Short mmCIF file of C-alpha atoms in Angstrom, two decimals:
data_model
loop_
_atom_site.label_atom_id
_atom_site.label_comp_id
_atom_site.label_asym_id
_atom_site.label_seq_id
_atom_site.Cartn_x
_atom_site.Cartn_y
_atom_site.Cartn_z
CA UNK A 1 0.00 0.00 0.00
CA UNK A 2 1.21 3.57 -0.57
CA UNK A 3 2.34 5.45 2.69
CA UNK A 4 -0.24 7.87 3.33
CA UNK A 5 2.10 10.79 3.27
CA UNK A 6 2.59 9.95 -0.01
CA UNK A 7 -1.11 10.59 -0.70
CA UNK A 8 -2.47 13.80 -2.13
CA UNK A 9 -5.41 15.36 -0.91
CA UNK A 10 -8.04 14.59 -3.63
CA UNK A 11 -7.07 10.87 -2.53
CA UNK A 12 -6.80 10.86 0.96
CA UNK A 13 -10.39 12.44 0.81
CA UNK A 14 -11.47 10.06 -1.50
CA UNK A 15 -10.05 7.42 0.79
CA UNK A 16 -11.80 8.75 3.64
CA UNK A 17 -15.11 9.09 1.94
CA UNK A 18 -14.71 5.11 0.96
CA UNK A 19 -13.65 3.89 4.72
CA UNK A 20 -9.95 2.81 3.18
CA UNK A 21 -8.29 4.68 6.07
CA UNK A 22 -9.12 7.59 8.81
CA UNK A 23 -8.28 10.89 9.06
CA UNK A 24 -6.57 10.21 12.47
CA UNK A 25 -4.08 7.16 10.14
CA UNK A 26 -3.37 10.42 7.90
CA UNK A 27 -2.83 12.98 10.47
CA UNK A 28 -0.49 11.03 12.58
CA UNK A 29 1.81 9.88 9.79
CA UNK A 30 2.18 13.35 8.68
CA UNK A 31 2.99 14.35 12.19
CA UNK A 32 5.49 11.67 12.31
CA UNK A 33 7.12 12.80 8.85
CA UNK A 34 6.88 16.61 10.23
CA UNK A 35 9.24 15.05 13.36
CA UNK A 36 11.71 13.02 10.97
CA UNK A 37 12.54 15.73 8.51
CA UNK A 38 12.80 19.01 10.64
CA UNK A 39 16.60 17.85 12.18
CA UNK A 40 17.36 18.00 8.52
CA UNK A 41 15.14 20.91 6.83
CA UNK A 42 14.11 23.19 9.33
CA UNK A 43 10.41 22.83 7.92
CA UNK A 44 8.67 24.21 11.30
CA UNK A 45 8.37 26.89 13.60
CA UNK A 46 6.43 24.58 15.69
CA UNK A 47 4.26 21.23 15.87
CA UNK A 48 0.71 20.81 17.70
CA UNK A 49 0.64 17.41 17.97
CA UNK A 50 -2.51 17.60 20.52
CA UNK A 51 -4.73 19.86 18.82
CA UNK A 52 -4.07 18.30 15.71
CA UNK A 53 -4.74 14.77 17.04
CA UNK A 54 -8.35 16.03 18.25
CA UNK A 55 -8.82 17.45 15.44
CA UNK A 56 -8.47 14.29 13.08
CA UNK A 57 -10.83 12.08 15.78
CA UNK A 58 -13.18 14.94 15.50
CA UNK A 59 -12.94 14.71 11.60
CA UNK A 60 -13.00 10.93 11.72
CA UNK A 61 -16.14 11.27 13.70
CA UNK A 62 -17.81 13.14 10.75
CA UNK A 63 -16.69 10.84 8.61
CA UNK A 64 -17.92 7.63 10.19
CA UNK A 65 -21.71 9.45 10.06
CA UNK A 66 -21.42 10.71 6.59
CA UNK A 67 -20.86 14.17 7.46
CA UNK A 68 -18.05 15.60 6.15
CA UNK A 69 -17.20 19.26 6.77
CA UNK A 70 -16.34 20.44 4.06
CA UNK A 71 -14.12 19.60 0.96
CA UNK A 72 -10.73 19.04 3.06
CA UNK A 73 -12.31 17.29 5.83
CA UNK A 74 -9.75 15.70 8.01
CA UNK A 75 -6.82 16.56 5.31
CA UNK A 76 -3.60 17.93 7.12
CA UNK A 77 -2.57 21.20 6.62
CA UNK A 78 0.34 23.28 7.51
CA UNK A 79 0.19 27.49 7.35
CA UNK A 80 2.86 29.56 7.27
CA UNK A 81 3.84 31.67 9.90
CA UNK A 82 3.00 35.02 8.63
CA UNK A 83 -0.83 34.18 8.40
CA UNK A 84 -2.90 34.70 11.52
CA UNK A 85 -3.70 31.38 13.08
CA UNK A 86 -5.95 31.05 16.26
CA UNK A 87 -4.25 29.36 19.16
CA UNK A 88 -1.06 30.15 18.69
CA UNK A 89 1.17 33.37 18.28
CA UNK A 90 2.24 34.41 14.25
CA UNK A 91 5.30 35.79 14.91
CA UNK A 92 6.57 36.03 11.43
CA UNK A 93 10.23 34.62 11.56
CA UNK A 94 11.00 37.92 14.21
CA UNK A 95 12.33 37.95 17.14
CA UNK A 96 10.57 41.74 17.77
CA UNK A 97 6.87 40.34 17.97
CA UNK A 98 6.08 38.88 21.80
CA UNK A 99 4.44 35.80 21.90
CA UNK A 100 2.17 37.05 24.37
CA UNK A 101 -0.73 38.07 23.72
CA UNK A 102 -4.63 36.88 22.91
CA UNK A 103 -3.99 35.19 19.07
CA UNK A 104 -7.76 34.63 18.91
CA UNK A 105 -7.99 35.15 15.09
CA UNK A 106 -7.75 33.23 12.00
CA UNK A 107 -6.74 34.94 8.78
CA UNK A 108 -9.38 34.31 5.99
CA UNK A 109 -7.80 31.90 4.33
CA UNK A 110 -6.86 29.73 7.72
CA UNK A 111 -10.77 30.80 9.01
CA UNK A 112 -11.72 29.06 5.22
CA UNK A 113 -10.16 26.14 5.87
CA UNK A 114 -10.71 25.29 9.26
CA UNK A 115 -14.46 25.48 8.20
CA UNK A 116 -13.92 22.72 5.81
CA UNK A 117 -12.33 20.57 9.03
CA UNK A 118 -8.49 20.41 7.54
CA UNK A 119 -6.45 19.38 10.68
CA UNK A 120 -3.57 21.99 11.32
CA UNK A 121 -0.35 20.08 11.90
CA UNK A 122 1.53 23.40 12.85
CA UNK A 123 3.15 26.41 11.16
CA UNK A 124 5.90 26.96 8.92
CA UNK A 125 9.17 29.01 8.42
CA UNK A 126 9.18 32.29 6.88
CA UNK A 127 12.30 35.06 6.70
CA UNK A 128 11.46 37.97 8.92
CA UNK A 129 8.27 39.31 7.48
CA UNK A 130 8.66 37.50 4.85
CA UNK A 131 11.15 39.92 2.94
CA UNK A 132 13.02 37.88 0.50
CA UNK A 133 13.74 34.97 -1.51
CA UNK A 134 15.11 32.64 0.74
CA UNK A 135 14.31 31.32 3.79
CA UNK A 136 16.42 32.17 6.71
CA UNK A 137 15.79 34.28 9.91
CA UNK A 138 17.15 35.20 13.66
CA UNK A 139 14.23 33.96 15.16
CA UNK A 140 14.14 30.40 13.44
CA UNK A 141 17.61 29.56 11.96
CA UNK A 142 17.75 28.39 8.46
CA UNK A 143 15.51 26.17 6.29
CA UNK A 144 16.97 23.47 3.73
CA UNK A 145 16.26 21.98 0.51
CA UNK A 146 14.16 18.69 0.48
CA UNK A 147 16.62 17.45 -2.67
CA UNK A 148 20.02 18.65 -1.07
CA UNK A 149 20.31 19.91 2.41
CA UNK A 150 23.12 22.06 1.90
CA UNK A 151 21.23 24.11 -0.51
CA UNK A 152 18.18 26.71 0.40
CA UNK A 153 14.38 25.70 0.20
CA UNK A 154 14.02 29.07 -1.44
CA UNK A 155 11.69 31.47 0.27
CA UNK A 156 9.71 33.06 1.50
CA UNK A 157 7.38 30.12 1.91
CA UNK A 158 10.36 27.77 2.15
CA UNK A 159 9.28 26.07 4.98
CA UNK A 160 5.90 25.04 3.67
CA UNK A 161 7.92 24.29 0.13
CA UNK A 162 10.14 21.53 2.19
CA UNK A 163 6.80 19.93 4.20
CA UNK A 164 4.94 19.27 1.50
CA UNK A 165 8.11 18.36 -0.71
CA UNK A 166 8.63 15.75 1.79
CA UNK A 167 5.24 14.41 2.98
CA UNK A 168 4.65 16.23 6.14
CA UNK A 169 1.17 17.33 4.63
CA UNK A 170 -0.26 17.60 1.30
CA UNK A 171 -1.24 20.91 1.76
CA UNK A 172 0.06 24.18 2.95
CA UNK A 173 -0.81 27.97 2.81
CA UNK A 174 1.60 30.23 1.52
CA UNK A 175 1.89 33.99 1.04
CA UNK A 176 3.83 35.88 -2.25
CA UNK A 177 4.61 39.53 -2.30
CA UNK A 178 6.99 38.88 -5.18
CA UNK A 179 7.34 35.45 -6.12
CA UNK A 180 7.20 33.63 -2.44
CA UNK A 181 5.02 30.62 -3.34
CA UNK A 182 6.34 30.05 -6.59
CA UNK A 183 10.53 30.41 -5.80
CA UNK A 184 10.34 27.94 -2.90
CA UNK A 185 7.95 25.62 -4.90
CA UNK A 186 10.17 25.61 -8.17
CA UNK A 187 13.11 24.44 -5.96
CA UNK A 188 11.65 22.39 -3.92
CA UNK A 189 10.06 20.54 -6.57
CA UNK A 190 6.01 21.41 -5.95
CA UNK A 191 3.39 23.03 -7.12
CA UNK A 192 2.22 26.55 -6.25
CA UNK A 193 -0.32 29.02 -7.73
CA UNK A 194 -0.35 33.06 -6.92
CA UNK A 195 -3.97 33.49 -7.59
CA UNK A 196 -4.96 36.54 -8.96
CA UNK A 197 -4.97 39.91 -6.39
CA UNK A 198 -7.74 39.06 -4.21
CA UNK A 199 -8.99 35.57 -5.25
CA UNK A 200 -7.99 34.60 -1.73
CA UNK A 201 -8.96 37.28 1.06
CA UNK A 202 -6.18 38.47 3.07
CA UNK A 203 -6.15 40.31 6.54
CA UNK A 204 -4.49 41.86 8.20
CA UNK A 205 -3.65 43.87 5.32
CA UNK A 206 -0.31 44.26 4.61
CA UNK A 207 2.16 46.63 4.47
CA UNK A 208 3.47 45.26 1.12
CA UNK A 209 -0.01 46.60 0.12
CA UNK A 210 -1.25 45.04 -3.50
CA UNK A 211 1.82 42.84 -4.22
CA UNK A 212 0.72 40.50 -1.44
CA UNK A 213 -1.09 37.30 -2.52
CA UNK A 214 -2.08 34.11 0.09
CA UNK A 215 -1.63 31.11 -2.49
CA UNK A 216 -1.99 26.97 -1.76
CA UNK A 217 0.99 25.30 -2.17
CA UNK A 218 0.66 21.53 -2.77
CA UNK A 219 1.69 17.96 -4.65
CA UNK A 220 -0.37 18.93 -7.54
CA UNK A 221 -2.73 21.31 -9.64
CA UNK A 222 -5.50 19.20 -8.32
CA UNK A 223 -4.80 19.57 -5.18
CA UNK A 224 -4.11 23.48 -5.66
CA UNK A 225 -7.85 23.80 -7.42
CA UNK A 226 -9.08 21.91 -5.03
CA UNK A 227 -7.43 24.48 -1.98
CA UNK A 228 -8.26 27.24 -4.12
CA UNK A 229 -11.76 26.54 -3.95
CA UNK A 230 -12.09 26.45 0.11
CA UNK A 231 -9.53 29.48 0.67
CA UNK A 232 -11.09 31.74 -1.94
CA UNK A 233 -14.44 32.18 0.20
CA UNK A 234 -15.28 35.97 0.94
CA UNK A 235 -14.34 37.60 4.03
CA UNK A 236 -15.66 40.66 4.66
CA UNK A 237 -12.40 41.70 6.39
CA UNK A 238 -10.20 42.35 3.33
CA UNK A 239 -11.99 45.22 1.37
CA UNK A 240 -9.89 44.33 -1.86
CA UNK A 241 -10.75 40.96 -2.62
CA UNK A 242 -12.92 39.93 -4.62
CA UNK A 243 -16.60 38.23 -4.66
CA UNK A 244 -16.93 34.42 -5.12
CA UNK A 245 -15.49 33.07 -8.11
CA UNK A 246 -18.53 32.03 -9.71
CA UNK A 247 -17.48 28.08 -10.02
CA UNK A 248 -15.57 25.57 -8.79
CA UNK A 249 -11.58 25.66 -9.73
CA UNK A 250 -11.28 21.63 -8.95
CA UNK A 251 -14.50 21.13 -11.97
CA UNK A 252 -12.59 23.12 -14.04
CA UNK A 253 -9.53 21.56 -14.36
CA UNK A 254 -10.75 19.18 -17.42
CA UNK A 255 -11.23 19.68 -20.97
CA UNK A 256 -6.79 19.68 -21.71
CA UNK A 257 -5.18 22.26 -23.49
CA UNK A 258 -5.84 21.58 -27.33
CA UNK A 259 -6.01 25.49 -29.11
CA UNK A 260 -5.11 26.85 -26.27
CA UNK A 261 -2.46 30.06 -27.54
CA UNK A 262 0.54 29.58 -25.74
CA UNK A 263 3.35 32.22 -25.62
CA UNK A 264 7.10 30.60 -25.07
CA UNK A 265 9.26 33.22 -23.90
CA UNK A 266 12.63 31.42 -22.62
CA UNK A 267 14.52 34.51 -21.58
CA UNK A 268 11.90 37.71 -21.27
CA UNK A 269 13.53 38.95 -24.37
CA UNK A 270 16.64 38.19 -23.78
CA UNK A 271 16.72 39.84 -20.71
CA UNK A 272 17.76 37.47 -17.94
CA UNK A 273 20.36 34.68 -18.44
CA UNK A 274 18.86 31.27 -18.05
CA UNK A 275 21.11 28.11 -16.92
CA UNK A 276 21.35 25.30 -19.87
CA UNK A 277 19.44 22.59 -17.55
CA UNK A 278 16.56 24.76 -16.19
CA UNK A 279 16.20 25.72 -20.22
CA UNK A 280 16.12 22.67 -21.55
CA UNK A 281 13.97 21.04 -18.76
CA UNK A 282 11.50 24.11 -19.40
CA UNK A 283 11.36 23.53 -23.22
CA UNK A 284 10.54 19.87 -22.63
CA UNK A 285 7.69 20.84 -20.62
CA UNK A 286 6.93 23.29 -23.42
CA UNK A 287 6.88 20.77 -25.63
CA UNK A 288 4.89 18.82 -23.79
CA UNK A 289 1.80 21.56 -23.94
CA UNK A 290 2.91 21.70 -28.30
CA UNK A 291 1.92 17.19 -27.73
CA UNK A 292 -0.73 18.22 -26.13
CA UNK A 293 -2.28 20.30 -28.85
CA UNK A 294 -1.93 23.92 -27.34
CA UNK A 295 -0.67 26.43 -30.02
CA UNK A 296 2.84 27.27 -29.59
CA UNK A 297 4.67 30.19 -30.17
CA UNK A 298 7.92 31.45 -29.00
CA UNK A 299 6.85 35.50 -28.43
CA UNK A 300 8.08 37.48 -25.43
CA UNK A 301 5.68 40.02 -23.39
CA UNK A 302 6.22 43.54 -24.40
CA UNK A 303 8.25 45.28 -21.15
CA UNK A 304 11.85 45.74 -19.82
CA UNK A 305 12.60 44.43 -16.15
CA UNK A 306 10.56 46.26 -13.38
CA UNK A 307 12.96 45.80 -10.50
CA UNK A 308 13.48 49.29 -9.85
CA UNK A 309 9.71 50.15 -9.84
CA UNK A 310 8.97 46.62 -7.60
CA UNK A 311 12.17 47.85 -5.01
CA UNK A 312 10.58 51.19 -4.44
CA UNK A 313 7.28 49.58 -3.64
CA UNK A 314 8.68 46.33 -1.90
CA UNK A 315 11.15 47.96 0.27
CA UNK A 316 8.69 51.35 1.33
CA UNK A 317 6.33 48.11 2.39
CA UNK A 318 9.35 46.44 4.25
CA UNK A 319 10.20 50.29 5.96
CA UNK A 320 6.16 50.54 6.95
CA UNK A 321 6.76 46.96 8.86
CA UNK A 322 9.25 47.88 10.88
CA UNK A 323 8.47 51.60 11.38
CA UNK A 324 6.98 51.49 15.26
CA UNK A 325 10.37 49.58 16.00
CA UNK A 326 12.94 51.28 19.01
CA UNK A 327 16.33 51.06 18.51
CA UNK A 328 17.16 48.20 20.75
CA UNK A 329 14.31 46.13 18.51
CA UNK A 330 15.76 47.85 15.24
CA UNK A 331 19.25 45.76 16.62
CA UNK A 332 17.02 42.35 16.53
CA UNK A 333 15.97 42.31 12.62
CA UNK A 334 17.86 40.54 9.97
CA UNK A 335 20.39 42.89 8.94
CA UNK A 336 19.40 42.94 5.45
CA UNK A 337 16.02 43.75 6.26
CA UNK A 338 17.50 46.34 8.33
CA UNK A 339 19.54 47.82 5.06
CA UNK A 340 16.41 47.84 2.68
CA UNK A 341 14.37 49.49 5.60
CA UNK A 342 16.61 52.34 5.30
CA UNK A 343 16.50 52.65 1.61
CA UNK A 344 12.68 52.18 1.70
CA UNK A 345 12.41 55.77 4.41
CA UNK A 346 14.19 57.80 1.62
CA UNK A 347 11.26 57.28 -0.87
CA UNK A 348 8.46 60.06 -1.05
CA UNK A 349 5.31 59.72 -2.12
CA UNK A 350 6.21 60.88 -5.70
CA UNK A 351 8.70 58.53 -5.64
CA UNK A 352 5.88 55.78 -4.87
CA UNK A 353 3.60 57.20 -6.93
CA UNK A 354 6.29 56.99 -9.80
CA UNK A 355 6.33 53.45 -9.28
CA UNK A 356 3.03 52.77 -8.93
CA UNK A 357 2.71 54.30 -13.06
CA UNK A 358 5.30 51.76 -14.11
CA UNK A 359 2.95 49.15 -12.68
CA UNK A 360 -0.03 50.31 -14.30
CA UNK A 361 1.65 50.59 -17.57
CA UNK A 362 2.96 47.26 -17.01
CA UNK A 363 -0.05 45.94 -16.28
CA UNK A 364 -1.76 47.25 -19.37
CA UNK A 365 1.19 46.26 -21.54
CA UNK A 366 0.50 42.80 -20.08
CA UNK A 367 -3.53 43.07 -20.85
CA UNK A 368 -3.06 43.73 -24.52
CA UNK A 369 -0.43 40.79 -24.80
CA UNK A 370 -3.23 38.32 -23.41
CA UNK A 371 -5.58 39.21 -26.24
CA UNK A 372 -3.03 37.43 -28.59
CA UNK A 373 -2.20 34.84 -26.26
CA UNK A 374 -4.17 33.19 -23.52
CA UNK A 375 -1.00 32.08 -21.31
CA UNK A 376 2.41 32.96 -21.50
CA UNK A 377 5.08 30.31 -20.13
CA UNK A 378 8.30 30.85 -18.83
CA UNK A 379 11.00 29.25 -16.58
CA UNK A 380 10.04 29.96 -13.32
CA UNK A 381 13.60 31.09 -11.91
CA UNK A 382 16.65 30.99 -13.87
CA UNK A 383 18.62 28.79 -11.65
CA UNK A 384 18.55 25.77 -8.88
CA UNK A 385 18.66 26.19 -5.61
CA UNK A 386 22.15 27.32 -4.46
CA UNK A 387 23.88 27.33 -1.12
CA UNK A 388 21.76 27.47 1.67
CA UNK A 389 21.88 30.90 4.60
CA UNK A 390 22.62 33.24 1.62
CA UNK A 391 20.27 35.67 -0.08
CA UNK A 392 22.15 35.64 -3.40
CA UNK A 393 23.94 32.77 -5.23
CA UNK A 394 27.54 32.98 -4.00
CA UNK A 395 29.94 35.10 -6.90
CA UNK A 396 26.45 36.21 -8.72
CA UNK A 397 27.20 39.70 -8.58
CA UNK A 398 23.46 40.17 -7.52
CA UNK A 399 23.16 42.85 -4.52
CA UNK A 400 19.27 41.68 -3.52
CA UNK A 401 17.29 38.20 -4.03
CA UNK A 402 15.59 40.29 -6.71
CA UNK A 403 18.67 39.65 -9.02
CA UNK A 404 18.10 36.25 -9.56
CA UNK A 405 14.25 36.06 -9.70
CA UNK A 406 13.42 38.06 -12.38
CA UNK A 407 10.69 35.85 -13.97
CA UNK A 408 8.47 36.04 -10.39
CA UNK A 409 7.77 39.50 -9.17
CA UNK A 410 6.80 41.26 -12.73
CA UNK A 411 3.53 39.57 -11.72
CA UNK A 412 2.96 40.05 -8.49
CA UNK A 413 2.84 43.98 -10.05
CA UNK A 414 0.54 43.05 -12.32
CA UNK A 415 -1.61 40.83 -9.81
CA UNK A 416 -2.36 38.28 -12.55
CA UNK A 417 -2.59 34.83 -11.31
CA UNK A 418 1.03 32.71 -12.02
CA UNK A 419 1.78 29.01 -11.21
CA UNK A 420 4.86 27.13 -10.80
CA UNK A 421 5.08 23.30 -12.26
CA UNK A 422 7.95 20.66 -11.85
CA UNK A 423 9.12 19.80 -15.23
CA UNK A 424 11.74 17.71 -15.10
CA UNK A 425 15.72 18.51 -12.76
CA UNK A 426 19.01 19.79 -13.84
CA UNK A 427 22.39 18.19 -14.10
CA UNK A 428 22.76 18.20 -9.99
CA UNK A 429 19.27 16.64 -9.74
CA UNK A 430 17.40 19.69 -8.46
CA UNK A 431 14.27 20.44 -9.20
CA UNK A 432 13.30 22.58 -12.57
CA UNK A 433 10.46 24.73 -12.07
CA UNK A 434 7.61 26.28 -15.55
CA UNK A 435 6.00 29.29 -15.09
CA UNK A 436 2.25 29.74 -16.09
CA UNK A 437 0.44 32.96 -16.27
CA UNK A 438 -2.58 33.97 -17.43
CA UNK A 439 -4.43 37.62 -17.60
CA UNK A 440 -6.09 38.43 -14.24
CA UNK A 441 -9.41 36.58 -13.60
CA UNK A 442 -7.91 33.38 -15.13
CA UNK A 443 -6.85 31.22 -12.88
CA UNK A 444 -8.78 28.21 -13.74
CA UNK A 445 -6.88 28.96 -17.35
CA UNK A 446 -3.79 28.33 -15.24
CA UNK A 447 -4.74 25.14 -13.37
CA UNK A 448 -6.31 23.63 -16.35
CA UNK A 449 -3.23 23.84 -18.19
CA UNK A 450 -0.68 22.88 -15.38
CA UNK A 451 -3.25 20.01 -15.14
CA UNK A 452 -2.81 18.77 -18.39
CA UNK A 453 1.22 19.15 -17.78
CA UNK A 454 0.67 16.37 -14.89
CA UNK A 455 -2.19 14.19 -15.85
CA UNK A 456 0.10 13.82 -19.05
CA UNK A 457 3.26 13.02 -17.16
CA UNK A 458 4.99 15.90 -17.92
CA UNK A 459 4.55 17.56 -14.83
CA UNK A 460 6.32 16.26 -11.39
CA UNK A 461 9.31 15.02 -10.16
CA UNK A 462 10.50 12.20 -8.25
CA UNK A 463 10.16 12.90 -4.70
CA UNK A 464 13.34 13.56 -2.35
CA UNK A 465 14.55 10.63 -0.65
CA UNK A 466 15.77 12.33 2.33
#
């Protein structure tokens, strides 16, 4: 029989519903995964072994009547630690928030889910705030790749990257201000979506402001649809998001890819230097949409690199986080976060308001390029995971974790939904991740063709053996 951690959701749901196994069998062998692989990766902030164990009998109790919850009933979950979570304190890979305090509130997405009975195994490592591309932080130490310990998990949902990379849960919620679902994901060797701004409610809102998107990160597109459609309930909370999606994500994901216009675009133009493995894994998995009857064409979106728009915006949001902060707290932060907070105070509003016109224009630019062509696919990052406890790849030249993830955080600007899919590893045997995105409003466009990448074999990788 398959270990159960080995399971997706969609099956261990399916499994319930037929009396195969219990919710309390699934729950506990995550747990005991989460306890074998965090000596190595780093995975958690923290375990709940108790609640979670109640949990599953409680969901095992529905079961056994015929009355599921909800569509995750009894499924374990993990949530990052930058998401309110009731119960416990969210303090956000810092070492300046006090655990004390009431932590009586769920975020929307967590409040979602718990509705629909998923059992929380625990939270999951962030870098402080969740400020850059990696995951590493004072508070929590550093978190490793599932595929090659020595090497980062990416960020800054690396820690739920590694869990579900390595069975400790098939499903976890992760946040992405600039590509923080999707970097982690592509080098962990998962899948990830960043729904479009405000398919998933989000509160508190945050100081990133519009960049920030909550996102499922999973085993597969199914199981993403399937998150997508518990997490992307309305909460009256968040007064940006958007009203209910009008269908379900998980019925959607049929009907394959045949017509569908596909724009390759291996480089942006020839704007960002892609490694020879990640390209040719990524034009296999092109290929494999070109088998699958999608029209393929190799045309690159009409705009030069962002970054120094996205850096006014990303590090005024990172300055707003830490503004209430003495001096003696100021001492506590990651000392890069520290150096962008001081180059996000000497922006003025024009300044921000400058940026916020390159976004717009970007965003139109990318509107008019999704009349021609209904997704555009690129690499997801240029490069493999690289030495783990460093923000840039060692020798890189690259100042910021922006330097090397310049196919991510163009569309967190435009807010349009983008997905990461395994496609295959480089010459070290590290995971290769595709981009998908669609024009805002599409997401199911997104799932149904990273759907079609799996259910044809294209998509996934063998799992870590650690």
């Amino acid at each position: 029989m398959t270990e159960l951690t080995e399971l997706t959701a969609v099956r261990l749901v399916e499994g319930y519903r037929k009396g195969e196994f219990s919710p309390v069998d699934a729950v506990r062998a995550a747990l005991r995964r989460a306890e074998e692989i965090q000596p190595a990766v780093n995975a958690f902030v923290r375990l709940d072994e108790e609640a979670a164990l109640a949990q599953a009998r409680d969901s095992a109790e529905r079961w056994r009547r015929g009355e599921p919850a909800g569509l995750v009933d009894g499924v374990p979950v993990s949530v990052k630690d930058i998401l309110l979570m009731r119960g416990g304190p969210t303090l956000k890979g810092s070492r300046t928030i006090s655990p004390q305090g009431r932590w009586d509130e769920d975020a929307p997405s967590v409040a979602r889910l718990r509705e629909h009975g998923a059992v929380f195994l625990g939270r999951t490592t962030t870098p402080e705030f969740g400020w850059k591309g990696v995951t590493d932080s004072p508070a929590t130490g550093v978190t490793r790749n599932p595929y090659d310990p020595s090497r980062t998990s990416g960020g800054s949902s690396g820690g739920s990257a590694a869990a579900v990379a390595l069975g400790a849960g098939p499903l976890s919620l992760g946040t992405d201000g600039g590509g923080s679902v999707r970097i982690p994901a592509s080098f962990c060797g998962v899948f990830a979506l960043k729904p479009t701004y405000g398919r998933v409610p989000l509160y508190p809102a945050s100081a990133f402001g519009t960049l920030a998107h909550v996102g499922p990160m999973t085993r597969d597109a199914a199981d993403a649809a399937l998150m997508l459609d518990v997490v992307s309930g309305p909460d009256t909370r968040d007064w940006s998001g958007l009203g209910p999606a009008g269908g379900s994500y998980a019925d959607a994901l049929g009907g394959g890819v045949r017509g569908l216009r596909v724009a390759y675009s291996p480089s942006l133009g020839g704007q960002v230097a892609v490694r020879p493995g990640v390209a040719a894994a990524v034009r296999r998995g092109v290929e494999g949409l070109a088998s699958l009857g999608a029209y393929v064409e190799e045309a690159d979106p009409d705009f030069t690199d962002p970054v120094e728009a996205f850096h006014v915006l990303w590090f005024s949001g990172a300055a707003r986080v830490t503004q209430r902060l003495g001096p003696h707290q100021r001492e506590l932060l990651d000392p890069g976060l520290r150096e962008i907070c001081g180059l996000g105070t000497r922006f003025g509003a024009l300044d921000y308001l400058a940026a916020v016109d390159v976004r717009m224009e970007l965003g139109r630019r990318m509107g008019r390029f999704h009349d021609t062509y209904d997704v555009l696919v690129t690499p997801t990052m240029p490069i493999t995971a690289f030495e783990a406890g460093a923000e840039v790849p060692r020798g890189s030249g690259h100042r910021r974790w922006t330097g090397w993830t310049p196919f991510t955080y163009p569309f967190n600007m435009t807010q349009q939904p983008a997905a990461t899919v395994p496609v295959g590893v480089d010459e070290d045997g590290l995971p290769v991740g595709l981009q998908i995105v669609a024009a805002r409003h599409d997401d199911a466009v997104v799932l149904r063709t990273a759907h079609a990448l799996y259910s044809a074999g294209v998509g996934g990788v063998a799992p870590p053996r650690l």
